[in-house]
């Protein structure tokens, strides 16, 4: 495992630090208050290539891989978890199209998507389930190359922006499902108002109502009846990206807690002198560092294991399940290091905690991640670690 960043990774990571500190940090308050992610900042992120890192150069990507992407998402989440989440949810449909699209679909959607021409969506979750593809009720009816999709998708990110949405729907009369690329706001597409959620205020989720949305053979992504395969592939890289976001959240909470402990005085001395503060600082640091090391190992797996998606999925799920719960614990500790100041918006650490509590409940629950990883480990003949 490579712990030292190579030159390309260092250059790209530095540009993420530059963006986060100089462009994003001054706008964090605005994002929280307006509960909107500014269009101009989204385009700066796209222009800086942050949507392109994991895709091949032949489609306009940088071909820098998932380890580099992880480093970038971490640095952005360290300042604004909302911004890193926005990037991650934009990558979900791009990953689906990159991994499973036809050449025509890649030219039509991947190439402009990488450049930030739209904010795409991926719609799997429904009111009944966000964990079990067998329970999907959104259905595509028809045949002979024409289908009508009807159903409700829940908690769908970016659903109010124009652009493509990858919809996973059950195949009529079968136990299988298929993914379709649909244009948002086409005939039969409508939305709820955004869900009012605890954190990640710069990235909104909606219910999407699909009422006889017409699609053709050319809109099928990854083959008819192959929706489960598409989900496994796409969400594997999604879990990895979210793990980077959650690690960055811990970095952000760590930064604030260390600064506060050094600055706050009791009887003229900083509270960092208290053993209880040193204990918490060490635990916050250990949680953050162990998450980063696990993240980089899983990202390296994603970059190097190209012929065994189940193995990469198990790695990503193991890490995502672990980091998600740790992010909540770590941000709680960082907040407690601030005592009452920690619960005020002014001191910012409460924002990191509010964003962190979403971690075990997005892109598959933390429980399900452990089931995926554990079942792979116990079935596998090879030594997993
Ligand atoms: C901010 C945000 C953005 C999101 N964006 C998107 C998006 O763009 N697209 C999208 O499709 N979804 C999106 N989601 C939805 C999210 O991915 C799902 O909510 C998540 O995967 C969990 O699904 P659920 O809430 O339906 O939980 P459920 O599946 O109903 O699970 C409920 C509880 O039961 C447990 N459970 C379920 N099944 C099992 C089992 N077999 N064994 C053991 N325990 C089980 C789970 O661990 C969980 O604790 C988003 C969610 C959030 C919060």
Tab-separated table of N, CA and C in Angstrom, residues 296-365:
chain	number	residue	atom	x	y	z
A	296	UNK	N	-8.167	4.530	2.047
A	296	UNK	CA	-7.148	4.461	0.997
A	296	UNK	C	-6.922	3.016	0.549
A	297	UNK	N	-7.051	2.088	1.496
A	297	UNK	CA	-6.892	0.674	1.130
A	297	UNK	C	-8.041	0.264	0.187
A	298	UNK	N	-9.271	0.650	0.525
A	298	UNK	CA	-10.414	0.283	-0.325
A	298	UNK	C	-10.317	0.981	-1.682
A	299	UNK	N	-9.836	2.238	-1.665
A	299	UNK	CA	-9.698	2.976	-2.930
A	299	UNK	C	-8.626	2.315	-3.796
A	300	UNK	N	-7.579	1.879	-3.150
A	300	UNK	CA	-6.524	1.185	-3.898
A	300	UNK	C	-7.074	-0.129	-4.494
A	301	UNK	N	-7.895	-0.820	-3.724
A	301	UNK	CA	-8.554	-2.027	-4.269
A	301	UNK	C	-9.358	-1.664	-5.520
A	302	UNK	N	-10.112	-0.554	-5.419
A	302	UNK	CA	-10.944	-0.148	-6.564
A	302	UNK	C	-10.083	0.187	-7.777
A	303	UNK	N	-8.898	0.750	-7.528
A	303	UNK	CA	-8.013	1.128	-8.640
A	303	UNK	C	-7.297	-0.078	-9.243
A	304	UNK	N	-7.073	-1.103	-8.429
A	304	UNK	CA	-6.213	-2.197	-8.910
A	304	UNK	C	-6.964	-3.497	-9.226
A	305	UNK	N	-8.088	-3.740	-8.558
A	305	UNK	CA	-8.825	-4.985	-8.834
A	305	UNK	C	-9.894	-4.668	-9.876
A	306	UNK	N	-9.609	-5.010	-11.102
A	306	UNK	CA	-10.516	-4.592	-12.181
A	306	UNK	C	-11.387	-5.745	-12.677
A	307	UNK	N	-11.159	-6.950	-12.140
A	307	UNK	CA	-11.892	-8.097	-12.686
A	307	UNK	C	-12.764	-8.798	-11.651
A	308	UNK	N	-12.998	-8.173	-10.502
A	308	UNK	CA	-13.781	-8.843	-9.462
A	308	UNK	C	-14.551	-7.790	-8.664
A	309	UNK	N	-15.717	-7.381	-9.226
A	309	UNK	CA	-16.478	-6.298	-8.604
A	309	UNK	C	-16.982	-6.700	-7.215
A	310	UNK	N	-17.268	-7.989	-7.009
A	310	UNK	CA	-17.764	-8.421	-5.681
A	310	UNK	C	-16.704	-8.189	-4.608
A	311	UNK	N	-15.443	-8.395	-4.972
A	311	UNK	CA	-14.338	-8.185	-4.032
A	311	UNK	C	-14.207	-6.686	-3.701
A	312	UNK	N	-14.298	-5.858	-4.733
A	312	UNK	CA	-14.203	-4.406	-4.522
A	312	UNK	C	-15.423	-3.920	-3.728
A	313	UNK	N	-16.585	-4.505	-4.034
A	313	UNK	CA	-17.805	-4.131	-3.306
A	313	UNK	C	-17.660	-4.447	-1.810
A	314	UNK	N	-17.103	-5.632	-1.514
A	314	UNK	CA	-16.937	-6.022	-0.108
A	314	UNK	C	-15.998	-5.058	0.613
A	315	UNK	N	-14.916	-4.673	-0.053
A	315	UNK	CA	-13.973	-3.704	0.525
A	315	UNK	C	-14.661	-2.377	0.805
A	316	UNK	N	-15.386	-1.888	-0.208
A	316	UNK	CA	-16.048	-0.581	-0.072
A	316	UNK	C	-17.119	-0.632	1.016
A	317	UNK	N	-17.857	-1.740	1.081
A	317	UNK	CA	-18.927	-1.861	2.075
A	317	UNK	C	-18.340	-1.940	3.488
A	318	UNK	N	-17.254	-2.689	3.630
A	318	UNK	CA	-16.608	-2.812	4.942
A	318	UNK	C	-16.205	-1.430	5.463
A	319	UNK	N	-15.591	-0.673	4.574
A	319	UNK	CA	-15.088	0.645	4.942
A	319	UNK	C	-16.242	1.615	5.186
A	320	UNK	N	-17.242	1.572	4.303
A	320	UNK	CA	-18.353	2.520	4.448
A	320	UNK	C	-19.107	2.269	5.765
A	321	UNK	N	-19.375	1.012	6.083
A	321	UNK	CA	-20.087	0.689	7.321
A	321	UNK	C	-19.309	1.153	8.542
A	322	UNK	N	-18.002	0.966	8.500
A	322	UNK	CA	-17.141	1.312	9.632
A	322	UNK	C	-17.036	2.833	9.784
A	323	UNK	N	-16.720	3.502	8.675
A	323	UNK	CA	-16.475	4.948	8.733
A	323	UNK	C	-17.750	5.717	9.062
A	324	UNK	N	-18.885	5.232	8.558
A	324	UNK	CA	-20.144	5.962	8.770
A	324	UNK	C	-20.440	6.088	10.263
A	325	UNK	N	-20.347	4.981	10.988
A	325	UNK	CA	-20.635	5.039	12.425
A	325	UNK	C	-19.567	5.829	13.165
A	326	UNK	N	-18.320	5.683	12.731
A	326	UNK	CA	-17.218	6.380	13.396
A	326	UNK	C	-17.324	7.899	13.221
A	327	UNK	N	-17.859	8.315	12.077
A	327	UNK	CA	-18.003	9.760	11.822
A	327	UNK	C	-18.932	10.380	12.867
A	328	UNK	N	-20.013	9.663	13.199
A	328	UNK	CA	-20.961	10.193	14.186
A	328	UNK	C	-20.275	10.276	15.559
A	329	UNK	N	-19.591	9.191	15.926
A	329	UNK	CA	-18.899	9.151	17.231
A	329	UNK	C	-17.842	10.270	17.314
A	330	UNK	N	-17.090	10.422	16.250
A	330	UNK	CA	-15.981	11.377	16.244
A	330	UNK	C	-16.489	12.816	16.327
A	331	UNK	N	-17.517	13.122	15.544
A	331	UNK	CA	-18.060	14.491	15.574
A	331	UNK	C	-18.716	14.778	16.925
A	332	UNK	N	-19.324	13.760	17.545
A	332	UNK	CA	-19.913	13.969	18.880
A	332	UNK	C	-18.809	14.315	19.877
A	333	UNK	N	-17.701	13.589	19.799
A	333	UNK	CA	-16.586	13.868	20.710
A	333	UNK	C	-16.017	15.269	20.467
A	334	UNK	N	-15.870	15.614	19.198
A	334	UNK	CA	-15.325	16.941	18.856
A	334	UNK	C	-16.260	18.036	19.377
A	335	UNK	N	-17.567	17.779	19.261
A	335	UNK	CA	-18.541	18.756	19.771
A	335	UNK	C	-18.415	18.865	21.294
A	336	UNK	N	-18.290	17.723	21.978
A	336	UNK	CA	-18.201	17.757	23.437
A	336	UNK	C	-16.926	18.457	23.914
A	337	UNK	N	-15.890	18.440	23.104
A	337	UNK	CA	-14.677	19.190	23.477
A	337	UNK	C	-14.959	20.686	23.541
A	338	UNK	N	-16.017	21.126	22.825
A	338	UNK	CA	-16.415	22.540	22.867
A	338	UNK	C	-17.456	22.792	23.972
A	339	UNK	N	-17.931	21.746	24.626
A	339	UNK	CA	-19.035	21.849	25.594
A	339	UNK	C	-20.181	22.674	24.973
A	340	UNK	N	-20.750	23.596	25.722
A	340	UNK	CA	-21.968	24.284	25.232
A	340	UNK	C	-21.739	25.067	23.945
A	341	UNK	N	-20.505	25.561	23.764
A	341	UNK	CA	-20.238	26.312	22.528
A	341	UNK	C	-20.418	25.409	21.307
A	342	UNK	N	-20.206	24.122	21.526
A	342	UNK	CA	-20.310	23.158	20.431
A	342	UNK	C	-21.708	23.053	19.841
A	343	UNK	N	-22.709	23.344	20.647
A	343	UNK	CA	-24.078	23.200	20.120
A	343	UNK	C	-24.568	24.480	19.446
A	344	UNK	N	-23.721	25.496	19.415
A	344	UNK	CA	-24.123	26.735	18.722
A	344	UNK	C	-23.623	26.707	17.272
A	345	UNK	N	-24.417	27.325	16.414
A	345	UNK	CA	-24.044	27.344	14.990
A	345	UNK	C	-22.727	28.087	14.777
A	346	UNK	N	-22.482	29.081	15.634
A	346	UNK	CA	-21.304	29.929	15.467
A	346	UNK	C	-20.000	29.120	15.470
A	347	UNK	N	-19.957	28.073	16.251
A	347	UNK	CA	-18.702	27.315	16.391
A	347	UNK	C	-18.558	26.195	15.358
A	348	UNK	N	-19.580	26.022	14.519
A	348	UNK	CA	-19.490	25.179	13.302
A	348	UNK	C	-19.458	23.672	13.529
A	349	UNK	N	-18.976	23.228	14.711
A	349	UNK	CA	-18.809	21.784	14.867
A	349	UNK	C	-20.164	21.069	14.855
A	350	UNK	N	-21.209	21.774	15.260
A	350	UNK	CA	-22.550	21.146	15.226
A	350	UNK	C	-22.967	20.848	13.780
A	351	UNK	N	-22.498	21.663	12.848
A	351	UNK	CA	-22.813	21.406	11.430
A	351	UNK	C	-22.178	20.087	10.982
A	352	UNK	N	-20.939	19.864	11.403
A	352	UNK	CA	-20.280	18.608	11.028
A	352	UNK	C	-21.022	17.415	11.638
A	353	UNK	N	-21.494	17.576	12.898
A	353	UNK	CA	-22.229	16.461	13.513
A	353	UNK	C	-23.553	16.229	12.782
A	354	UNK	N	-24.248	17.327	12.432
A	354	UNK	CA	-25.531	17.160	11.726
A	354	UNK	C	-25.318	16.489	10.369
A	355	UNK	N	-24.208	16.840	9.713
A	355	UNK	CA	-23.906	16.184	8.432
A	355	UNK	C	-23.500	14.717	8.660
A	356	UNK	N	-22.749	14.478	9.746
A	356	UNK	CA	-22.247	13.119	10.010
A	356	UNK	C	-23.370	12.129	10.307
A	357	UNK	N	-24.433	12.568	10.970
A	357	UNK	CA	-25.474	11.598	11.339
A	357	UNK	C	-26.188	11.034	10.104
A	358	UNK	N	-25.986	11.671	8.974
A	358	UNK	CA	-26.579	11.135	7.739
A	358	UNK	C	-25.737	9.949	7.227
A	359	UNK	N	-24.464	9.914	7.653
A	359	UNK	CA	-23.537	8.918	7.099
A	359	UNK	C	-24.036	7.459	7.175
A	360	UNK	N	-24.559	7.011	8.324
A	360	UNK	CA	-24.982	5.600	8.358
A	360	UNK	C	-26.277	5.331	7.589
A	361	UNK	N	-26.857	6.376	6.988
A	361	UNK	CA	-28.187	6.218	6.391
A	361	UNK	C	-28.254	6.607	4.924
A	362	UNK	N	-27.129	6.722	4.279
A	362	UNK	CA	-27.101	7.128	2.872
A	362	UNK	C	-26.274	6.108	2.100
A	363	UNK	N	-26.660	5.876	0.837
A	363	UNK	CA	-25.950	4.895	-0.011
A	363	UNK	C	-25.884	3.539	0.697
A	364	UNK	N	-27.028	3.104	1.207
A	364	UNK	CA	-27.100	1.835	1.939
A	364	UNK	C	-26.760	2.062	3.394
A	365	UNK	N	-27.556	1.472	4.297
A	365	UNK	CA	-27.317	1.695	5.734
A	365	UNK	C	-26.006	1.039	6.154
